[in-house]
Short mmCIF file of C-alpha atoms in Angstrom, two decimals:
data_model
loop_
_atom_site.label_atom_id
_atom_site.label_comp_id
_atom_site.label_asym_id
_atom_site.label_seq_id
_atom_site.Cartn_x
_atom_site.Cartn_y
_atom_site.Cartn_z
CA MET F 743 -3.54 -16.77 19.18
CA SER F 744 -4.41 -13.23 20.18
CA TYR F 745 -2.15 -10.37 19.15
CA LYS F 746 -4.09 -7.71 21.03
CA LYS F 747 -1.49 -7.29 23.76
CA HIS F 748 0.84 -5.71 21.19
CA TYR F 749 -1.68 -2.90 20.57
CA SER F 750 -2.54 -2.07 24.17
CA ARG F 751 -2.17 1.71 23.85
CA TYR F 752 -4.40 2.12 20.79
CA LEU F 753 -6.97 -0.37 22.07
CA ALA F 754 -7.08 1.38 25.44
CA GLN F 755 -8.08 4.59 23.64
CA HIS F 756 -10.97 2.79 21.90
CA PRO F 757 -12.27 0.20 24.38
CA ASN F 758 -15.77 0.11 22.89
CA THR F 759 -14.82 0.11 19.23
CA LEU F 760 -14.44 -2.70 16.70
CA HIS F 761 -12.03 -1.16 14.23
CA CYS F 762 -12.97 -2.62 10.83
CA ALA F 763 -11.05 -0.01 8.86
CA PRO F 764 -7.39 -1.10 9.20
CA HIS F 765 -7.11 -1.09 5.41
CA SER F 766 -7.62 2.65 5.67
CA HIS F 767 -5.58 3.44 8.79
CA HIS F 768 -4.11 0.60 10.81
CA TYR F 769 -3.79 0.79 14.58
CA TRP F 770 -0.14 1.24 15.57
CA PRO F 771 1.45 -1.46 17.76
CA ASP F 772 3.06 -0.41 21.03
CA VAL F 773 6.60 -0.75 19.66
CA THR F 774 6.06 2.29 17.45
CA ARG F 775 5.82 4.61 20.46
CA ASP F 776 9.29 3.67 21.63
CA ALA F 777 10.51 4.12 18.05
CA GLN F 778 9.10 7.64 17.95
CA LEU F 779 11.08 8.50 21.07
CA HIS F 780 14.16 6.82 19.58
CA TYR F 781 13.95 9.24 16.64
CA TRP F 782 13.78 12.17 19.05
CA ASP F 783 16.81 10.90 20.98
CA ASP F 784 18.83 10.37 17.79
CA SER F 785 17.93 13.88 16.66
CA ALA F 786 19.10 15.30 19.97
CA ARG F 787 22.29 13.26 19.86
CA GLY F 788 23.14 14.07 16.26
CA VAL F 789 21.61 17.55 15.74
CA ASP F 790 22.96 18.59 12.30
CA HIS F 791 24.76 15.26 12.05
CA LYS F 792 21.61 13.18 12.54
CA TRP F 793 21.63 12.55 8.78
CA ASP F 794 24.72 10.41 9.32
CA ILE F 795 22.69 8.26 11.71
CA ILE F 796 19.63 8.16 9.48
CA PHE F 797 21.42 7.39 6.21
CA GLY F 798 24.22 5.38 7.80
CA GLU F 799 22.12 3.20 10.13
CA ARG F 800 18.34 3.54 9.91
CA VAL F 801 17.85 3.62 6.12
CA PRO F 802 20.10 0.58 5.46
CA SER F 803 18.37 -1.31 8.27
CA VAL F 804 14.88 -0.73 6.86
CA GLN F 805 16.09 -1.47 3.33
CA GLN F 806 17.34 -4.84 4.56
CA LEU F 807 14.12 -5.56 6.45
CA LEU F 808 11.91 -4.69 3.48
CA ALA F 809 14.07 -6.71 1.11
CA LYS F 810 13.66 -9.72 3.38
CA LEU F 811 9.92 -9.13 3.76
CA LEU F 812 9.40 -8.97 -0.01
CA ASN F 813 12.15 -11.41 -1.00
CA HIS F 814 13.88 -8.70 -3.01
CA PRO F 815 17.58 -9.44 -3.72
CA HIS F 816 18.74 -5.81 -3.80
CA PRO F 817 18.11 -3.86 -0.54
CA GLU F 818 19.92 -0.81 -1.90
CA GLN F 819 17.19 -0.42 -4.53
CA PHE F 820 14.63 0.71 -1.93
CA VAL F 821 14.06 4.47 -1.75
CA PHE F 822 11.87 6.38 0.72
CA ALA F 823 9.50 9.34 0.52
CA SER F 824 6.65 10.83 2.52
CA ASN F 825 4.00 9.48 0.12
CA THR F 826 3.63 7.23 -2.91
CA HIS F 827 2.49 10.06 -5.15
CA GLU F 828 5.89 11.69 -4.82
CA LEU F 829 7.58 8.48 -5.97
CA LEU F 830 5.09 7.83 -8.76
CA TYR F 831 5.55 11.31 -10.17
CA ARG F 832 9.33 10.97 -10.18
CA VAL F 833 9.00 7.99 -12.49
CA ILE F 834 6.57 9.90 -14.73
CA THR F 835 8.95 12.86 -14.98
CA SER F 836 11.63 10.52 -16.29
CA PHE F 837 9.80 10.52 -19.64
CA ASP F 838 10.43 13.26 -22.18
CA PRO F 839 7.44 15.63 -21.87
CA THR F 840 7.74 16.60 -25.54
CA GLN F 841 7.16 13.01 -26.68
CA PRO F 842 3.97 10.90 -26.62
CA LEU F 843 3.31 9.07 -23.36
CA ARG F 844 1.19 5.94 -23.75
CA VAL F 845 -0.11 4.46 -20.50
CA LEU F 846 -2.02 1.27 -19.68
CA SER F 847 -3.91 0.95 -16.40
CA THR F 848 -7.27 0.02 -14.86
CA ASP F 849 -10.31 1.92 -13.64
CA SER F 850 -9.62 0.89 -10.03
CA GLU F 851 -6.41 2.68 -9.12
CA PHE F 852 -6.02 4.88 -6.05
CA HIS F 853 -6.25 8.66 -6.34
CA SER F 854 -2.46 9.14 -6.29
CA PHE F 855 -2.41 7.71 -9.80
CA ALA F 856 -5.97 8.31 -11.01
CA ARG F 857 -5.97 12.05 -10.31
CA GLN F 858 -2.45 12.59 -11.63
CA ILE F 859 -2.99 10.74 -14.90
CA LYS F 860 -6.30 12.54 -15.44
CA ARG F 861 -4.49 15.85 -15.10
CA LEU F 862 -1.73 14.70 -17.45
CA GLN F 863 -4.32 13.78 -20.05
CA GLU F 864 -4.89 17.49 -20.51
CA ARG F 865 -1.66 17.34 -22.48
CA LYS F 866 -2.40 16.32 -26.05
CA ASN F 867 0.47 13.83 -26.09
CA VAL F 868 -0.69 11.67 -23.15
CA GLU F 869 -2.83 8.66 -24.07
CA LEU F 870 -4.40 6.40 -21.42
CA THR F 871 -5.82 2.94 -22.10
CA THR F 872 -8.06 1.83 -19.23
CA VAL F 873 -9.20 -1.74 -18.57
CA PRO F 874 -12.30 -2.02 -16.32
CA THR F 875 -11.80 -4.46 -13.45
CA GLU F 876 -15.46 -5.52 -13.47
CA PRO F 877 -16.66 -8.10 -14.18
CA TYR F 878 -13.89 -9.66 -12.11
CA ASP F 879 -14.30 -13.15 -13.52
CA THR F 880 -13.11 -11.93 -16.94
CA PHE F 881 -10.66 -9.26 -15.82
CA GLU F 882 -7.52 -11.38 -16.06
CA GLN F 883 -8.35 -12.39 -19.62
CA ARG F 884 -9.05 -8.78 -20.62
CA TRP F 885 -5.93 -7.46 -18.88
CA LEU F 886 -3.68 -10.01 -20.56
CA ALA F 887 -5.17 -9.10 -23.94
CA ALA F 888 -4.57 -5.38 -23.27
CA THR F 889 -0.90 -5.91 -22.41
CA GLN F 890 -0.46 -7.57 -25.80
CA GLN F 891 -2.28 -4.94 -27.85
CA GLY F 892 0.19 -2.11 -28.11
CA THR F 893 3.52 -0.65 -27.19
CA PHE F 894 3.04 1.26 -23.96
CA ASP F 895 5.59 3.50 -22.31
CA LEU F 896 4.17 2.87 -18.84
CA ILE F 897 1.95 0.21 -17.26
CA PHE F 898 0.48 0.95 -13.84
CA THR F 899 -1.55 -1.58 -11.87
CA SER F 900 -2.32 -2.45 -8.27
CA GLN F 901 -1.36 -5.64 -6.49
CA VAL F 902 -4.70 -5.51 -4.65
CA PHE F 903 -7.35 -3.05 -5.83
CA TYR F 904 -8.17 -0.43 -3.20
CA ASN F 905 -11.89 -0.16 -4.05
CA SER F 906 -12.65 -3.87 -3.86
CA GLY F 907 -9.91 -5.82 -2.05
CA VAL F 908 -9.65 -8.09 -5.08
CA VAL F 909 -6.17 -9.39 -5.92
CA ALA F 910 -4.89 -8.47 -9.40
CA PRO F 911 -3.64 -11.06 -11.90
CA ASP F 912 -0.24 -12.42 -10.95
CA LEU F 913 2.69 -10.73 -12.66
CA SER F 914 3.90 -14.08 -13.95
CA THR F 915 0.86 -14.33 -16.23
CA TRP F 916 1.58 -11.22 -18.28
CA ILE F 917 4.93 -9.54 -17.60
CA HIS F 918 6.82 -11.79 -20.04
CA GLN F 919 4.91 -10.33 -22.98
CA VAL F 920 5.68 -6.69 -22.15
CA PRO F 921 8.62 -5.10 -24.04
CA VAL F 922 11.65 -4.32 -21.88
CA ALA F 923 11.40 -0.64 -22.82
CA THR F 924 8.00 -0.40 -21.09
CA GLN F 925 8.23 0.77 -17.47
CA ILE F 926 5.99 -1.14 -15.05
CA ILE F 927 4.80 0.25 -11.72
CA VAL F 928 2.94 -1.98 -9.25
CA ASP F 929 1.01 -0.24 -6.48
CA GLY F 930 1.57 -2.65 -3.60
CA TYR F 931 -0.01 -0.60 -0.84
CA HIS F 932 -2.84 -3.08 -0.18
CA GLY F 933 -0.58 -6.09 -0.67
CA CYS F 934 2.62 -5.29 1.19
CA GLY F 935 2.47 -6.79 4.68
CA ALA F 936 -0.93 -8.30 3.96
CA ILE F 937 -0.44 -11.06 1.40
CA PRO F 938 2.78 -13.03 0.80
CA THR F 939 4.81 -11.21 -1.86
CA ASP F 940 7.88 -12.49 -3.70
CA LEU F 941 9.55 -9.82 -5.83
CA SER F 942 12.67 -11.83 -6.62
CA PRO F 943 11.60 -12.80 -10.18
CA TYR F 944 10.79 -9.15 -11.02
CA ALA F 945 13.40 -7.21 -9.04
CA ASN F 946 15.16 -6.04 -12.20
CA ARG F 947 11.93 -5.27 -14.04
CA ILE F 948 9.33 -3.43 -11.98
CA PHE F 949 8.90 -0.43 -9.71
CA TYR F 950 7.04 -1.57 -6.58
CA VAL F 951 5.52 1.19 -4.44
CA ALA F 952 3.96 0.80 -1.01
CA GLY F 953 3.99 2.38 2.43
CA ALA F 954 3.57 2.01 6.16
CA TYR F 955 0.15 3.61 6.65
CA LYS F 956 -1.85 0.43 6.28
CA TYR F 957 -0.69 -3.16 6.88
CA LEU F 958 2.86 -2.26 7.86
CA GLN F 959 1.20 -0.50 10.80
CA ALA F 960 3.66 2.37 11.24
CA GLY F 961 1.45 5.29 10.31
CA GLU F 962 1.75 7.98 7.69
CA GLY F 963 4.94 9.52 6.35
CA CYS F 964 7.03 6.53 5.24
CA CYS F 965 6.43 5.22 1.75
CA PHE F 966 8.96 3.42 -0.37
CA MET F 967 9.68 2.18 -3.87
CA ALA F 968 11.77 -0.74 -5.05
CA VAL F 969 13.59 0.46 -8.16
CA PRO F 970 14.68 -1.99 -10.88
CA LYS F 971 18.35 -2.90 -10.60
CA GLY F 972 20.42 -0.99 -13.14
CA CYS F 973 17.71 1.61 -13.80
CA GLN F 974 19.19 4.66 -15.51
CA LEU F 975 16.09 6.87 -15.67
CA ARG F 976 16.70 10.50 -14.71
CA PRO F 977 13.61 11.94 -13.00
CA GLU F 978 13.12 15.63 -13.67
CA TYR F 979 11.36 15.97 -10.32
CA THR F 980 14.41 15.41 -8.14
CA GLY F 981 15.92 16.51 -4.82
CA TRP F 982 19.22 16.67 -2.98
CA PHE F 983 18.86 13.18 -1.51
CA ALA F 984 19.08 11.73 -5.05
CA ASP F 985 22.86 12.17 -5.11
CA PHE F 986 23.51 12.36 -1.39
CA ALA F 987 26.94 10.66 -1.56
CA ASN F 988 28.32 13.40 -3.81
CA LEU F 989 26.70 16.34 -2.06
CA ALA F 990 29.99 17.82 -0.84
CA LYS F 991 31.59 17.70 -4.28
CA PRO F 992 31.40 20.60 -6.78
CA GLN F 993 28.01 20.54 -8.51
CA THR F 994 29.04 21.19 -12.09
CA GLY F 995 28.01 19.75 -15.44
CA THR F 996 25.03 17.43 -15.91
CA VAL F 997 22.86 16.73 -12.87
CA GLY F 998 24.04 13.46 -11.33
CA TYR F 999 22.09 10.63 -9.74
CA ALA F 1000 22.87 7.77 -7.42
CA ASP F 1001 23.42 4.38 -9.03
CA ASP F 1002 20.87 2.66 -6.81
CA GLY F 1003 17.28 3.30 -5.74
CA MET F 1004 18.24 6.63 -4.22
CA ARG F 1005 18.21 8.20 -7.70
CA PHE F 1006 14.45 8.54 -7.11
CA ALA F 1007 14.85 10.20 -3.71
CA GLY F 1008 13.61 13.69 -2.97
CA ALA F 1009 14.58 16.09 -0.22
CA THR F 1010 14.24 16.66 3.52
CA MET F 1011 11.45 14.68 5.18
CA ASP F 1012 10.42 13.66 8.67
CA PHE F 1013 12.11 10.30 9.19
CA SER F 1014 10.27 9.45 12.42
CA ALA F 1015 7.95 7.25 10.34
CA LEU F 1016 10.98 5.28 9.13
CA TYR F 1017 11.86 4.56 12.76
CA ARG F 1018 8.31 3.39 13.43
CA LEU F 1019 8.40 1.14 10.37
CA GLU F 1020 11.71 -0.34 11.47
CA SER F 1021 10.26 -1.12 14.90
CA VAL F 1022 7.31 -3.02 13.39
CA LEU F 1023 9.49 -5.07 11.05
CA LEU F 1024 11.94 -5.85 13.85
CA TRP F 1025 9.03 -6.96 16.07
CA TRP F 1026 7.77 -9.28 13.33
CA GLN F 1027 11.27 -10.67 12.90
CA ARG F 1028 11.83 -11.09 16.63
CA ASP F 1029 8.50 -12.87 17.20
CA ALA F 1030 8.63 -14.82 13.92
CA LEU F 1031 5.48 -13.16 12.58
CA SER F 1032 5.47 -13.93 8.88
CA VAL F 1033 3.19 -12.30 6.32
CA ALA F 1034 1.98 -15.78 5.36
CA GLY F 1035 1.08 -16.53 8.97
CA MET F 1036 -0.70 -13.22 9.50
CA HIS F 1037 -2.53 -13.63 6.19
CA SER F 1038 -3.74 -17.05 7.27
CA TYR F 1039 -4.94 -15.59 10.57
CA VAL F 1040 -6.80 -12.81 8.76
CA GLN F 1041 -8.44 -15.33 6.43
CA GLN F 1042 -9.72 -17.15 9.54
CA LEU F 1043 -11.15 -13.85 10.77
CA GLN F 1044 -12.81 -13.22 7.40
CA ALA F 1045 -14.35 -16.69 7.39
CA GLU F 1046 -15.78 -16.14 10.89
CA PHE F 1047 -17.06 -12.70 9.86
CA LEU F 1048 -18.94 -14.23 6.92
CA THR F 1049 -20.33 -16.98 9.16
CA VAL F 1050 -21.75 -14.32 11.48
CA LEU F 1051 -23.30 -12.55 8.49
CA ASP F 1052 -24.84 -15.81 7.29
CA GLU F 1053 -26.43 -16.25 10.71
CA LEU F 1054 -27.74 -12.69 10.68
CA GLY F 1055 -29.33 -12.75 7.25
CA HIS F 1056 -29.05 -8.98 6.90
CA PRO F 1057 -30.81 -7.65 3.76
CA GLN F 1058 -27.85 -5.51 2.70
CA ILE F 1059 -24.62 -6.78 4.27
CA ASN F 1060 -24.59 -10.36 3.03
CA ARG F 1061 -22.77 -12.61 0.57
CA THR F 1062 -25.12 -11.63 -2.24
CA HIS F 1063 -23.66 -8.12 -2.21
CA LEU F 1064 -20.06 -9.22 -1.69
CA LEU F 1065 -18.06 -8.20 -4.77
CA VAL F 1066 -16.14 -11.49 -4.85
CA ASP F 1067 -17.14 -14.35 -2.57
CA ASN F 1068 -13.78 -16.12 -2.60
CA LEU F 1069 -11.25 -15.39 0.15
CA ASP F 1070 -8.39 -16.72 -1.96
CA HIS F 1071 -8.85 -13.74 -4.29
CA HIS F 1072 -8.99 -11.11 -1.53
CA GLY F 1073 -6.58 -8.94 0.34
CA HIS F 1074 -7.39 -7.97 3.93
CA PHE F 1075 -10.74 -6.31 3.41
CA LEU F 1076 -14.11 -7.35 2.01
CA THR F 1077 -16.27 -5.04 -0.07
CA PHE F 1078 -20.05 -5.02 -0.34
CA LYS F 1079 -21.59 -3.26 -3.32
CA LEU F 1080 -25.02 -1.89 -2.42
CA LYS F 1081 -27.75 -0.14 -4.37
CA ASN F 1082 -26.46 3.41 -3.96
CA ALA F 1083 -24.12 5.63 -1.96
CA GLU F 1084 -26.93 6.90 0.29
CA ILE F 1085 -27.65 3.42 1.63
CA VAL F 1086 -23.94 2.82 2.23
CA GLU F 1087 -23.47 6.10 4.07
CA GLU F 1088 -26.50 5.42 6.26
CA LEU F 1089 -25.30 1.91 7.14
CA ALA F 1090 -21.76 3.10 7.89
CA GLY F 1091 -23.18 5.80 10.17
CA ARG F 1092 -25.40 3.33 11.96
CA LEU F 1093 -22.49 0.97 12.52
CA ARG F 1094 -20.29 3.79 13.76
CA ALA F 1095 -22.96 4.80 16.27
CA VAL F 1096 -22.71 1.39 17.93
CA GLY F 1097 -18.92 1.20 17.83
CA VAL F 1098 -18.18 -0.59 14.54
CA GLU F 1099 -15.81 1.50 12.39
CA THR F 1100 -15.93 0.82 8.65
CA ASP F 1101 -15.32 2.97 5.61
CA TYR F 1102 -16.87 3.35 2.18
CA ARG F 1103 -16.32 4.54 -1.37
CA GLY F 1104 -19.49 5.51 -3.19
CA GLU F 1105 -21.82 2.52 -3.22
CA ARG F 1106 -19.15 0.23 -1.72
CA LEU F 1107 -18.98 -0.54 2.00
CA ARG F 1108 -15.61 -1.96 3.14
CA PHE F 1109 -14.81 -4.12 6.17
CA GLY F 1110 -11.14 -4.57 7.04
CA PHE F 1111 -9.42 -7.17 9.22
CA ALA F 1112 -6.33 -7.02 11.40
CA ILE F 1113 -4.36 -9.23 13.73
CA TYR F 1114 -5.62 -7.15 16.66
CA HIS F 1115 -9.04 -8.71 16.04
CA ASP F 1116 -10.31 -11.97 17.55
CA THR F 1117 -13.05 -14.09 16.01
CA VAL F 1118 -15.32 -13.34 18.97
CA ASP F 1119 -15.16 -9.64 18.09
CA TYR F 1120 -17.56 -10.15 15.21
CA GLN F 1121 -20.34 -11.13 17.58
CA ARG F 1122 -20.66 -7.38 18.05
CA LEU F 1123 -22.09 -7.25 14.55
CA LYS F 1124 -25.12 -9.20 15.75
CA ASN F 1125 -25.96 -6.40 18.17
CA ALA F 1126 -25.18 -3.75 15.57
CA LEU F 1127 -27.24 -5.23 12.73
CA SER F 1128 -29.98 -7.21 14.42
CA GLY F 1129 -33.44 -5.87 13.71
CA ASP F 1130 -32.49 -4.08 10.47
#
């Protein structure tokens, strides 16, 4: 089945391009354009009262849709922000800055976490334990051992690692051995909407952060976090949305927070992205597009892509340089680790010149897959790489 008709506007703008970077910035489906106009119309209709529409209708709708998508039993625990860093830092500011902060993570986290924790390490009371993800065949064993070693205040890990596409160890293999007092954040940005995700066993235990920029296909500006049910943390970095229901009441005494996920909300943001996200999730629901079904389709695309590479026998872009040659352990992009960053940059530039968009991180060249691809699209690689 081809899904290209749902992306006619974006594809029309790039008729000669094979977009192999949807893990970086996904094409938007056509329904998002109507959603953008819907936001404008609601703003015109509501003016100063548009917040009643947004918080009374749109936010609850998207909370319900995300809860269904992720099999999360508590829709009210989803909170929204313009980016994941904003949400991450609210959790961090819930810890007493005068006390030691002991953190466990990996060496493969996205910049939102990696940069922030590096800066925080300039404080003498912040201690980071880092587990290297490579070699991948021993990572799960090493990660499980690390979670048992000490009492951490915070554990941060990805669902799918952004620099490789490799899926992290399942929560069920290690979360049971982590003390309840330890806060756990899972960066789901490369998993949400890409691989089937069931948060129901962990809904009262973990913070799950993700957003619409990649596989949820709604563009930048709408990230979200599922907050553990009953969480009583009081983020120091807070805004007026965090106690929206009591805004009109006298603001005296201790700063109050909502009793649901909104306690981690911030302040005024552009909610047009929330409308776009709602339109995508409603489209999936209307056309019975499940994450499992789309994941299966993408795995078919990945298998065909690798078949084409096998036929080509390219000296650089081949299975030998694939970080993990097992599609069952991958998200929706494949990563090739080459000799150095110069070779990667040259190859990416050469591919771009003939209409194949990829992206790269250092010595790693990444190819992403989307439901607006067909298997025949990868024949274009033969023209792009033949003769190298």
